Amino acid sequence: MSQFDVTIIGSGPGGYVSAIRCAQLGFKTAIIEKYATLGGTCLNVGCIPSKALLASSHHYEELQHFADHGIEVSGEVKVNLEKMIARKQAVVDQTSGGVKFLMDKNNITVFNGLGSFESATSVKVTKEDGSSEIIESKNIIIATGSKPSNLPFIKLDKERIITSTEALKLKEVPKHLVIIGGGVIGIELGQVYLRLGAQVSVVEFMDRIIPGMDAALSKELTKVLKKQGMKFYTSHKVQSVDNAKNVVTVKAENTKGEIITFEGDYALVSVGRRPYTDGLNAEKAGVKVTERGQIEVNNHLQTSASNIYAIGDVVRGAMLAHKAEEEGVMVAEIIAGQKPHIDYNLIPGVVYTWPEVAAVGKTEEQLKAEGIEFKSGSFPFKALGRARAGGDTDGFVKILADAKTDEVLGVHMIGARCADLIAEAVIAMEFRASAEDISRMSHAHPTFAEAIKEAALAATENRALHV
């Protein structure tokens, strides 16, 4: 029987990063992965493959605008979806292989199979061939992640009525892709196929897309994507989804009580994700699971069993890879007797469309609901020299600061490179910077980052220079 100091169940970003940090801290560490490849949802059927397809489709879309830059492309330009999907898979394989290299480098023992509790200190690993072995461990970290959610009346055939997993490996560009859910995943994959020639219709229950983000970002992203050709049907409640002879019919009720019918060749069900604990046998270890299927944890991510912790999508909070990574490191350091800390208000959120959308901190709606007095400063990308030079003039940066202290409370941006620019806002807020602090820091010219400085100036007595 193998014995370890720490065993992690699940090798996604939270699990494998936690394993590395445990090994760095001197613990004999094991990681258990149900599937043949490491990396979890993010690396295999989530973050990495979707960004690969977004990048490939973005290159194709850029070709349509080369003439604006004085570049004339002669001959036919075609999309080879099979090669695009193959490239995506190559990126996934390389990245997953990189995780295996890191496990070997850090002397982490990898077990392939389904991990399930036998007790609070023992885990059974059941392999594909049915054989099993027991691992004994002083501490155990649950990092089993999440799976796509579904609506109870929708039958997923995974051929025409699909989830994000199937959308990453289609064999043809849809003629009409109906997306149920206007959140991050649906919008990103919708833009991939929109660029490749599909008609895309988004049916959303809430009154706007990306409803968890600042309303101004939702409004701007809707405007830009409409300009690109995407169609939106917000405040529509889906009633049924059926596939008959490869024609998918989606029926939804609008605010007037009318039933609106959508017909497409594919329907992507993108209504969020659910914690994944199937087969874990958490009750055998005395680990409590909430009604929503989440592992119940305290502020130290400790479960009801004192030596067992849980991180990432399987616990409360945003389902983000980088949130899981921070939690994985925190738990490793807690086990080592250190006192790490995570400020969940400063975990950034990103939508990898083009323009990109990114945010950190409080939204305007949250500040109003909490009765916090604030001031706001915005700066449009169209007033930015670098944006005009590159032809990426959609979007803006908005900074929300405390009305009395000037401390930055939230930063919300949409535009080119915002997925990278948001890090500046996170750093500033981690050090509790004021809007004036940011406004007095030199930003290279011409850059997209200047929009952050200008927004800070706008929030500081309306002092923006270039608008």
Short mmCIF file of C-alpha atoms in Angstrom, two decimals:
data_model
loop_
_atom_site.label_atom_id
_atom_site.label_comp_id
_atom_site.label_asym_id
_atom_site.label_seq_id
_atom_site.Cartn_x
_atom_site.Cartn_y
_atom_site.Cartn_z
CA MET A 1 0.00 0.00 0.00
CA SER A 2 1.40 3.40 -1.07
CA GLN A 3 1.62 6.11 1.59
CA PHE A 4 1.85 9.86 1.00
CA ASP A 5 1.83 13.12 2.91
CA VAL A 6 -0.60 14.74 0.44
CA THR A 7 -2.80 13.19 -2.24
CA ILE A 8 -4.70 15.34 -4.73
CA ILE A 9 -7.77 13.96 -6.51
CA GLY A 10 -7.97 15.70 -9.90
CA SER A 11 -5.21 17.09 -12.13
CA GLY A 12 -6.78 20.31 -13.43
CA PRO A 13 -5.10 23.69 -12.88
CA GLY A 14 -6.01 23.62 -9.19
CA GLY A 15 -4.91 20.04 -8.65
CA TYR A 16 -1.63 19.96 -10.52
CA VAL A 17 -0.50 23.38 -9.27
CA SER A 18 -1.31 22.32 -5.72
CA ALA A 19 0.69 19.13 -6.24
CA ILE A 20 3.71 21.12 -7.43
CA ARG A 21 3.53 23.48 -4.44
CA CYS A 22 3.18 20.52 -2.04
CA ALA A 23 6.28 18.92 -3.57
CA GLN A 24 8.17 22.22 -3.32
CA LEU A 25 7.32 22.31 0.38
CA GLY A 26 8.86 18.88 0.90
CA PHE A 27 5.74 16.71 1.02
CA LYS A 28 5.63 13.25 -0.53
CA THR A 29 2.88 13.93 -3.04
CA ALA A 30 0.53 11.93 -5.25
CA ILE A 31 -2.07 13.01 -7.78
CA ILE A 32 -4.99 10.93 -9.07
CA GLU A 33 -6.51 11.55 -12.51
CA LYS A 34 -9.56 9.75 -13.88
CA TYR A 35 -8.68 10.37 -17.53
CA ALA A 36 -5.67 9.30 -19.58
CA THR A 37 -4.30 12.85 -19.90
CA LEU A 38 -3.47 15.37 -17.20
CA GLY A 39 -4.76 18.93 -17.04
CA GLY A 40 -8.46 18.49 -16.33
CA THR A 41 -11.24 20.37 -18.10
CA CYS A 42 -9.17 23.54 -18.59
CA LEU A 43 -6.36 21.96 -20.56
CA ASN A 44 -8.35 19.28 -22.39
CA VAL A 45 -11.84 20.61 -23.14
CA GLY A 46 -11.91 24.16 -21.77
CA CYS A 47 -9.54 27.11 -21.56
CA ILE A 48 -6.72 25.92 -23.81
CA PRO A 49 -8.62 24.35 -26.74
CA SER A 50 -11.17 27.18 -26.86
CA LYS A 51 -8.39 29.78 -26.98
CA ALA A 52 -6.66 27.82 -29.74
CA LEU A 53 -9.83 27.93 -31.85
CA LEU A 54 -10.38 31.59 -30.98
CA ALA A 55 -6.84 32.36 -32.16
CA SER A 56 -7.21 30.41 -35.42
CA SER A 57 -10.59 31.94 -36.25
CA HIS A 58 -9.25 35.40 -35.36
CA HIS A 59 -6.47 35.01 -37.94
CA TYR A 60 -9.10 34.14 -40.56
CA GLU A 61 -11.21 37.13 -39.60
CA GLU A 62 -8.20 39.46 -39.79
CA LEU A 63 -7.66 38.40 -43.40
CA GLN A 64 -10.95 40.06 -44.27
CA HIS A 65 -9.45 43.41 -43.21
CA PHE A 66 -5.96 43.10 -44.72
CA ALA A 67 -6.92 45.41 -47.59
CA ASP A 68 -7.45 48.21 -45.05
CA HIS A 69 -3.74 47.89 -44.22
CA GLY A 70 -2.60 47.90 -47.85
CA ILE A 71 -2.17 44.12 -48.03
CA GLU A 72 -3.75 42.48 -51.05
CA VAL A 73 -4.28 38.73 -50.84
CA SER A 74 -4.89 37.09 -54.21
CA GLY A 75 -6.56 33.74 -54.69
CA GLU A 76 -9.16 31.94 -52.59
CA VAL A 77 -8.85 31.94 -48.80
CA LYS A 78 -10.62 28.94 -47.29
CA VAL A 79 -11.24 27.54 -43.85
CA ASN A 80 -10.00 23.98 -43.32
CA LEU A 81 -11.89 23.11 -40.15
CA GLU A 82 -10.30 19.67 -39.91
CA LYS A 83 -6.80 21.20 -39.81
CA MET A 84 -7.97 23.88 -37.39
CA ILE A 85 -9.33 21.23 -35.01
CA ALA A 86 -6.15 19.18 -35.46
CA ARG A 87 -4.00 22.18 -34.53
CA LYS A 88 -6.18 22.75 -31.48
CA GLN A 89 -5.61 19.15 -30.42
CA ALA A 90 -1.85 19.47 -30.95
CA VAL A 91 -1.82 22.48 -28.62
CA VAL A 92 -3.82 20.50 -26.04
CA ASP A 93 -1.50 17.49 -26.30
CA GLN A 94 1.61 19.63 -25.93
CA THR A 95 0.19 21.46 -22.91
CA SER A 96 -1.00 18.29 -21.21
CA GLY A 97 2.39 16.70 -21.87
CA GLY A 98 3.93 19.73 -20.19
CA VAL A 99 1.96 18.96 -17.03
CA LYS A 100 3.22 15.36 -17.08
CA PHE A 101 6.78 16.74 -17.37
CA LEU A 102 6.17 18.96 -14.33
CA MET A 103 4.88 15.99 -12.32
CA ASP A 104 8.02 14.02 -13.14
CA LYS A 105 10.29 16.99 -12.48
CA ASN A 106 8.81 17.45 -9.00
CA ASN A 107 8.79 13.71 -8.15
CA ILE A 108 5.00 13.61 -7.92
CA THR A 109 3.50 10.12 -8.25
CA VAL A 110 0.67 10.00 -10.80
CA PHE A 111 -2.13 7.45 -10.52
CA ASN A 112 -4.54 7.04 -13.45
CA GLY A 113 -8.02 5.97 -12.42
CA LEU A 114 -11.13 7.05 -10.52
CA GLY A 115 -10.30 8.24 -7.03
CA SER A 116 -12.90 7.42 -4.37
CA PHE A 117 -12.72 7.62 -0.59
CA GLU A 118 -12.51 4.51 1.54
CA SER A 119 -11.97 6.57 4.68
CA ALA A 120 -10.66 10.01 5.68
CA THR A 121 -7.09 8.84 5.08
CA SER A 122 -7.45 6.28 2.31
CA VAL A 123 -8.41 6.57 -1.36
CA LYS A 124 -9.15 3.75 -3.76
CA VAL A 125 -7.94 4.21 -7.34
CA THR A 126 -10.03 2.17 -9.78
CA LYS A 127 -8.38 1.77 -13.19
CA GLU A 128 -10.07 1.32 -16.57
CA ASP A 129 -9.46 -2.43 -16.54
CA GLY A 130 -11.36 -2.72 -13.25
CA SER A 131 -8.32 -3.31 -11.06
CA SER A 132 -7.76 -1.06 -8.06
CA GLU A 133 -5.30 -0.11 -5.37
CA ILE A 134 -5.51 1.77 -2.07
CA ILE A 135 -3.51 4.90 -1.30
CA GLU A 136 -2.96 6.03 2.28
CA SER A 137 -2.47 9.76 2.81
CA LYS A 138 -2.18 12.07 5.81
CA ASN A 139 -3.83 14.91 3.89
CA ILE A 140 -6.11 14.83 0.85
CA ILE A 141 -7.11 17.66 -1.50
CA ILE A 142 -10.28 17.33 -3.59
CA ALA A 143 -9.83 19.05 -6.96
CA THR A 144 -12.36 17.22 -9.10
CA GLY A 145 -13.59 20.30 -10.97
CA SER A 146 -16.86 20.68 -12.84
CA LYS A 147 -18.91 19.46 -15.79
CA PRO A 148 -21.26 21.35 -18.15
CA SER A 149 -24.72 21.94 -16.68
CA ASN A 150 -27.93 21.19 -18.52
CA LEU A 151 -31.60 22.08 -18.26
CA PRO A 152 -33.73 19.15 -17.02
CA PHE A 153 -35.92 18.99 -20.13
CA ILE A 154 -33.06 19.04 -22.66
CA LYS A 155 -31.77 15.71 -23.92
CA LEU A 156 -28.16 16.09 -25.01
CA ASP A 157 -27.49 13.81 -27.97
CA LYS A 158 -23.94 15.21 -28.29
CA GLU A 159 -24.36 15.16 -32.07
CA ARG A 160 -26.65 18.12 -32.78
CA ILE A 161 -27.66 19.15 -29.25
CA ILE A 162 -24.23 19.62 -27.78
CA THR A 163 -22.16 21.03 -24.91
CA SER A 164 -18.92 23.00 -25.12
CA THR A 165 -16.98 19.72 -25.19
CA GLU A 166 -18.52 18.67 -28.51
CA ALA A 167 -18.39 22.23 -29.87
CA LEU A 168 -14.59 22.01 -29.72
CA LYS A 169 -14.43 19.15 -32.23
CA LEU A 170 -17.17 19.69 -34.81
CA LYS A 171 -16.55 18.21 -38.25
CA GLU A 172 -18.32 21.06 -40.06
CA VAL A 173 -19.05 24.73 -39.60
CA PRO A 174 -22.71 25.01 -38.56
CA LYS A 175 -25.08 26.78 -40.91
CA HIS A 176 -27.05 28.11 -37.94
CA LEU A 177 -25.75 27.62 -34.41
CA VAL A 178 -28.33 28.34 -31.70
CA ILE A 179 -26.63 28.99 -28.38
CA ILE A 180 -28.64 28.54 -25.19
CA GLY A 181 -26.98 30.80 -22.63
CA GLY A 182 -25.19 34.11 -23.09
CA GLY A 183 -22.38 33.54 -20.61
CA VAL A 184 -18.64 33.46 -21.24
CA ILE A 185 -18.38 29.97 -22.76
CA GLY A 186 -21.31 30.36 -25.15
CA ILE A 187 -20.22 33.80 -26.37
CA GLU A 188 -16.61 32.70 -26.97
CA LEU A 189 -17.54 29.59 -28.94
CA GLY A 190 -20.24 31.56 -30.73
CA GLN A 191 -17.64 34.02 -31.99
CA VAL A 192 -15.42 31.17 -33.22
CA TYR A 193 -18.14 29.80 -35.51
CA LEU A 194 -19.47 33.24 -36.42
CA ARG A 195 -16.04 34.09 -37.83
CA LEU A 196 -15.99 30.85 -39.79
CA GLY A 197 -19.29 31.62 -41.51
CA ALA A 198 -22.06 30.33 -39.25
CA GLN A 199 -25.21 32.24 -38.41
CA VAL A 200 -25.22 32.50 -34.61
CA SER A 201 -28.25 33.18 -32.42
CA VAL A 202 -27.86 33.54 -28.65
CA VAL A 203 -30.91 32.83 -26.47
CA GLU A 204 -30.41 34.15 -22.93
CA PHE A 205 -32.77 33.97 -19.92
CA MET A 206 -31.40 37.13 -18.30
CA ASP A 207 -31.89 40.61 -19.76
CA ARG A 208 -28.29 40.83 -20.99
CA ILE A 209 -25.31 38.68 -21.94
CA ILE A 210 -22.37 38.11 -19.54
CA PRO A 211 -24.80 39.05 -16.74
CA GLY A 212 -22.24 38.61 -13.96
CA MET A 213 -20.09 41.47 -15.25
CA ASP A 214 -20.58 45.24 -15.19
CA ALA A 215 -23.61 46.26 -17.26
CA ALA A 216 -21.53 48.68 -19.34
CA LEU A 217 -19.33 45.80 -20.52
CA SER A 218 -22.37 43.75 -21.47
CA LYS A 219 -23.83 46.66 -23.43
CA GLU A 220 -20.61 47.32 -25.34
CA LEU A 221 -19.93 43.65 -26.11
CA THR A 222 -23.49 43.22 -27.36
CA LYS A 223 -23.09 46.24 -29.65
CA VAL A 224 -19.79 45.01 -31.09
CA LEU A 225 -20.94 41.41 -31.61
CA LYS A 226 -24.16 42.60 -33.26
CA LYS A 227 -22.00 44.61 -35.63
CA GLN A 228 -20.11 41.39 -36.40
CA GLY A 229 -23.39 39.61 -37.16
CA MET A 230 -24.30 37.75 -33.97
CA LYS A 231 -27.98 37.87 -33.00
CA PHE A 232 -29.24 38.13 -29.42
CA TYR A 233 -32.53 37.17 -27.83
CA THR A 234 -32.31 38.20 -24.18
CA SER A 235 -35.10 37.74 -21.61
CA HIS A 236 -36.10 34.54 -23.43
CA LYS A 237 -36.89 31.42 -21.40
CA VAL A 238 -36.16 28.22 -23.31
CA GLN A 239 -39.10 25.79 -23.21
CA SER A 240 -37.92 22.90 -25.39
CA VAL A 241 -35.05 21.69 -27.59
CA ASP A 242 -35.62 18.91 -30.13
CA ASN A 243 -33.58 17.31 -32.91
CA ALA A 244 -35.49 15.83 -35.86
CA LYS A 245 -33.58 14.75 -38.96
CA ASN A 246 -30.65 17.05 -38.07
CA VAL A 247 -32.87 20.10 -37.68
CA VAL A 248 -32.70 21.37 -34.12
CA THR A 249 -35.76 23.32 -32.97
CA VAL A 250 -35.47 25.55 -29.94
CA LYS A 251 -38.63 27.10 -28.51
CA ALA A 252 -38.42 29.99 -26.06
CA GLU A 253 -40.88 32.30 -24.34
CA ASN A 254 -40.28 36.06 -24.53
CA THR A 255 -41.38 38.74 -22.06
CA LYS A 256 -44.76 39.06 -23.80
CA GLY A 257 -45.51 35.39 -23.25
CA GLU A 258 -45.04 34.61 -26.94
CA ILE A 259 -43.31 31.40 -28.04
CA ILE A 260 -40.42 32.15 -30.40
CA THR A 261 -39.07 29.28 -32.52
CA PHE A 262 -35.45 28.96 -33.64
CA GLU A 263 -34.32 26.38 -36.16
CA GLY A 264 -30.67 25.48 -36.63
CA ASP A 265 -28.47 22.54 -37.46
CA TYR A 266 -26.77 22.67 -34.04
CA ALA A 267 -27.79 23.84 -30.56
CA LEU A 268 -25.05 24.56 -28.03
CA VAL A 269 -26.30 24.25 -24.46
CA SER A 270 -24.14 26.62 -22.44
CA VAL A 271 -25.99 27.28 -19.18
CA GLY A 272 -23.07 27.11 -16.79
CA ARG A 273 -21.21 24.31 -15.05
CA ARG A 274 -21.85 22.09 -12.03
CA PRO A 275 -19.41 20.76 -9.42
CA TYR A 276 -18.28 17.24 -10.24
CA THR A 277 -18.16 14.74 -7.39
CA ASP A 278 -19.51 11.62 -9.13
CA GLY A 279 -17.97 8.47 -7.70
CA LEU A 280 -16.01 10.36 -5.03
CA ASN A 281 -17.82 8.68 -2.12
CA ALA A 282 -17.28 11.81 -0.02
CA GLU A 283 -19.61 10.52 2.71
CA LYS A 284 -17.18 7.66 3.49
CA ALA A 285 -14.61 10.25 4.53
CA GLY A 286 -17.10 12.37 6.50
CA VAL A 287 -16.97 15.16 3.88
CA LYS A 288 -20.19 17.18 3.61
CA VAL A 289 -21.62 18.06 0.20
CA THR A 290 -24.14 20.92 -0.18
CA GLU A 291 -27.51 20.65 -1.95
CA ARG A 292 -25.88 22.28 -5.00
CA GLY A 293 -23.30 19.50 -5.13
CA GLN A 294 -20.44 21.64 -3.83
CA ILE A 295 -17.96 20.42 -1.24
CA GLU A 296 -18.60 22.37 1.97
CA VAL A 297 -15.45 24.19 3.16
CA ASN A 298 -14.43 26.82 5.73
CA ASN A 299 -12.29 29.90 5.07
CA HIS A 300 -9.18 27.70 4.95
CA LEU A 301 -10.83 25.44 2.32
CA GLN A 302 -10.96 22.70 4.94
CA THR A 303 -13.86 20.27 4.69
CA SER A 304 -15.81 18.73 7.58
CA ALA A 305 -12.97 16.20 7.78
CA SER A 306 -10.03 18.17 9.21
CA ASN A 307 -7.32 16.55 7.05
CA ILE A 308 -9.27 16.90 3.79
CA TYR A 309 -9.42 20.10 1.75
CA ALA A 310 -11.24 21.06 -1.46
CA ILE A 311 -10.42 23.65 -4.13
CA GLY A 312 -11.51 25.05 -7.49
CA ASP A 313 -14.83 24.48 -9.25
CA VAL A 314 -15.96 21.92 -6.69
CA VAL A 315 -16.21 24.59 -3.95
CA ARG A 316 -17.99 27.94 -3.72
CA GLY A 317 -16.91 30.94 -5.79
CA ALA A 318 -16.17 31.69 -9.41
CA MET A 319 -15.34 28.70 -11.61
CA LEU A 320 -12.02 30.02 -12.93
CA ALA A 321 -8.76 28.17 -13.55
CA HIS A 322 -6.65 30.88 -11.94
CA LYS A 323 -8.89 30.94 -8.85
CA ALA A 324 -8.35 27.18 -8.52
CA GLU A 325 -4.58 27.64 -8.85
CA GLU A 326 -4.49 30.24 -6.07
CA GLU A 327 -6.55 27.94 -3.84
CA GLY A 328 -4.29 24.99 -4.60
CA VAL A 329 -1.22 26.95 -3.52
CA MET A 330 -3.01 28.28 -0.43
CA VAL A 331 -4.01 24.81 0.78
CA ALA A 332 -0.50 23.43 0.25
CA GLU A 333 0.92 26.27 2.34
CA ILE A 334 -1.75 25.86 5.05
CA ILE A 335 -0.82 22.17 5.35
CA ALA A 336 2.80 23.31 5.73
CA GLY A 337 1.83 25.57 8.64
CA GLN A 338 2.06 28.84 6.74
CA LYS A 339 -0.58 31.60 6.72
CA PRO A 340 -1.44 32.37 3.09
CA HIS A 341 -4.41 34.50 2.04
CA ILE A 342 -6.60 35.02 -1.04
CA ASP A 343 -8.62 38.18 -1.67
CA TYR A 344 -11.50 36.78 -3.72
CA ASN A 345 -12.59 40.29 -4.68
CA LEU A 346 -9.37 40.57 -6.67
CA ILE A 347 -9.70 37.45 -8.80
CA PRO A 348 -10.06 38.85 -12.35
CA GLY A 349 -12.63 37.63 -14.84
CA VAL A 350 -11.99 37.54 -18.59
CA VAL A 351 -14.01 36.88 -21.75
CA TYR A 352 -11.65 35.95 -24.61
CA THR A 353 -13.72 37.30 -27.46
CA TRP A 354 -12.34 40.06 -29.66
CA PRO A 355 -12.55 42.65 -28.34
CA GLU A 356 -11.58 41.01 -25.06
CA VAL A 357 -13.51 41.75 -21.88
CA ALA A 358 -11.90 41.83 -18.42
CA ALA A 359 -12.82 43.00 -14.95
CA VAL A 360 -11.71 42.94 -11.34
CA GLY A 361 -13.31 44.21 -8.15
CA LYS A 362 -16.79 45.62 -7.67
CA THR A 363 -19.19 46.43 -10.48
CA GLU A 364 -21.14 49.67 -10.56
CA GLU A 365 -24.30 47.70 -9.77
CA GLN A 366 -22.70 46.09 -6.70
CA LEU A 367 -21.44 49.41 -5.33
CA LYS A 368 -24.90 50.94 -5.69
CA ALA A 369 -26.52 47.94 -4.01
CA GLU A 370 -24.05 48.17 -1.11
CA GLY A 371 -24.60 51.92 -0.72
CA ILE A 372 -20.95 52.77 -1.36
CA GLU A 373 -20.36 56.24 -2.76
CA PHE A 374 -18.05 56.12 -5.75
CA LYS A 375 -16.82 58.09 -8.70
CA SER A 376 -16.29 56.76 -12.20
CA GLY A 377 -13.81 57.54 -14.95
CA SER A 378 -13.88 56.08 -18.47
CA PHE A 379 -11.68 56.33 -21.53
CA PRO A 380 -12.62 55.05 -25.03
CA PHE A 381 -10.18 53.04 -27.13
CA LYS A 382 -11.11 55.12 -30.18
CA ALA A 383 -9.24 58.04 -28.55
CA LEU A 384 -6.10 55.89 -28.16
CA GLY A 385 -3.29 56.31 -30.68
CA ARG A 386 -2.19 52.65 -30.51
CA ALA A 387 -5.76 51.45 -31.02
CA ARG A 388 -6.20 53.63 -34.13
CA ALA A 389 -2.83 52.51 -35.49
CA GLY A 390 -3.86 48.86 -35.24
CA GLY A 391 -7.50 49.33 -36.17
CA ASP A 392 -8.81 48.07 -32.81
CA THR A 393 -10.90 51.02 -31.69
CA ASP A 394 -13.86 49.23 -30.05
CA GLY A 395 -14.14 49.40 -26.27
CA PHE A 396 -13.18 51.40 -23.21
CA VAL A 397 -11.65 51.24 -19.73
CA LYS A 398 -13.74 52.21 -16.71
CA ILE A 399 -12.33 52.78 -13.24
CA LEU A 400 -14.52 53.00 -10.14
CA ALA A 401 -12.97 54.69 -7.11
CA ASP A 402 -14.18 55.48 -3.59
CA ALA A 403 -15.72 58.96 -3.59
CA LYS A 404 -13.90 59.94 -0.36
CA THR A 405 -10.61 58.04 -0.30
CA ASP A 406 -10.06 57.66 -4.09
CA GLU A 407 -9.14 53.97 -3.56
CA VAL A 408 -9.81 51.93 -6.71
CA LEU A 409 -12.78 49.63 -6.09
CA GLY A 410 -13.28 48.14 -9.53
CA VAL A 411 -11.78 48.19 -13.02
CA HIS A 412 -13.83 47.12 -16.06
CA MET A 413 -12.52 47.06 -19.60
CA ILE A 414 -13.38 45.88 -23.08
CA GLY A 415 -10.99 46.19 -25.99
CA ALA A 416 -7.82 44.80 -27.54
CA ARG A 417 -5.45 43.03 -25.12
CA CYS A 418 -7.71 43.55 -22.09
CA ALA A 419 -7.07 39.98 -20.94
CA ASP A 420 -3.46 41.06 -20.31
CA LEU A 421 -4.16 44.67 -19.29
CA ILE A 422 -6.35 43.62 -16.36
CA ALA A 423 -3.23 42.43 -14.49
CA GLU A 424 -2.22 46.07 -14.01
CA ALA A 425 -5.53 46.73 -12.28
CA VAL A 426 -5.16 43.64 -10.07
CA ILE A 427 -1.69 44.72 -8.94
CA ALA A 428 -2.86 48.27 -8.26
CA MET A 429 -5.81 47.06 -6.21
CA GLU A 430 -3.72 44.50 -4.30
CA PHE A 431 -1.63 47.45 -3.09
CA ARG A 432 -4.80 49.52 -2.50
CA ALA A 433 -3.82 52.16 -5.03
CA SER A 434 -5.90 55.26 -5.58
CA ALA A 435 -7.03 56.43 -8.99
CA GLU A 436 -4.55 59.28 -8.64
CA ASP A 437 -1.72 56.79 -7.94
CA ILE A 438 -2.38 55.13 -11.30
CA SER A 439 -2.77 58.46 -13.08
CA ARG A 440 0.68 59.57 -11.92
CA MET A 441 2.49 56.45 -13.15
CA SER A 442 4.21 56.70 -16.53
CA HIS A 443 2.70 54.50 -19.24
CA ALA A 444 4.64 53.92 -22.46
CA HIS A 445 3.29 55.66 -25.56
CA PRO A 446 1.74 54.44 -27.75
CA THR A 447 0.24 51.46 -25.89
CA PHE A 448 -3.17 50.07 -25.04
CA ALA A 449 -2.22 50.41 -21.36
CA GLU A 450 -2.47 54.19 -21.67
CA ALA A 451 -6.25 53.74 -21.58
CA ILE A 452 -5.93 52.67 -17.94
CA LYS A 453 -3.99 55.81 -17.04
CA GLU A 454 -6.49 57.99 -18.91
CA ALA A 455 -9.43 56.32 -17.15
CA ALA A 456 -7.71 56.95 -13.82
CA LEU A 457 -7.25 60.59 -14.80
CA ALA A 458 -10.93 60.74 -15.72
CA ALA A 459 -11.82 59.40 -12.26
CA THR A 460 -9.51 62.00 -10.70
CA GLU A 461 -11.42 65.27 -11.10
CA ASN A 462 -12.21 64.45 -14.75
CA ARG A 463 -8.63 65.10 -15.86
CA ALA A 464 -8.38 62.78 -18.89
CA LEU A 465 -5.99 64.32 -21.41
CA HIS A 466 -6.95 62.83 -24.76
CA VAL A 467 -10.72 62.96 -24.84
#
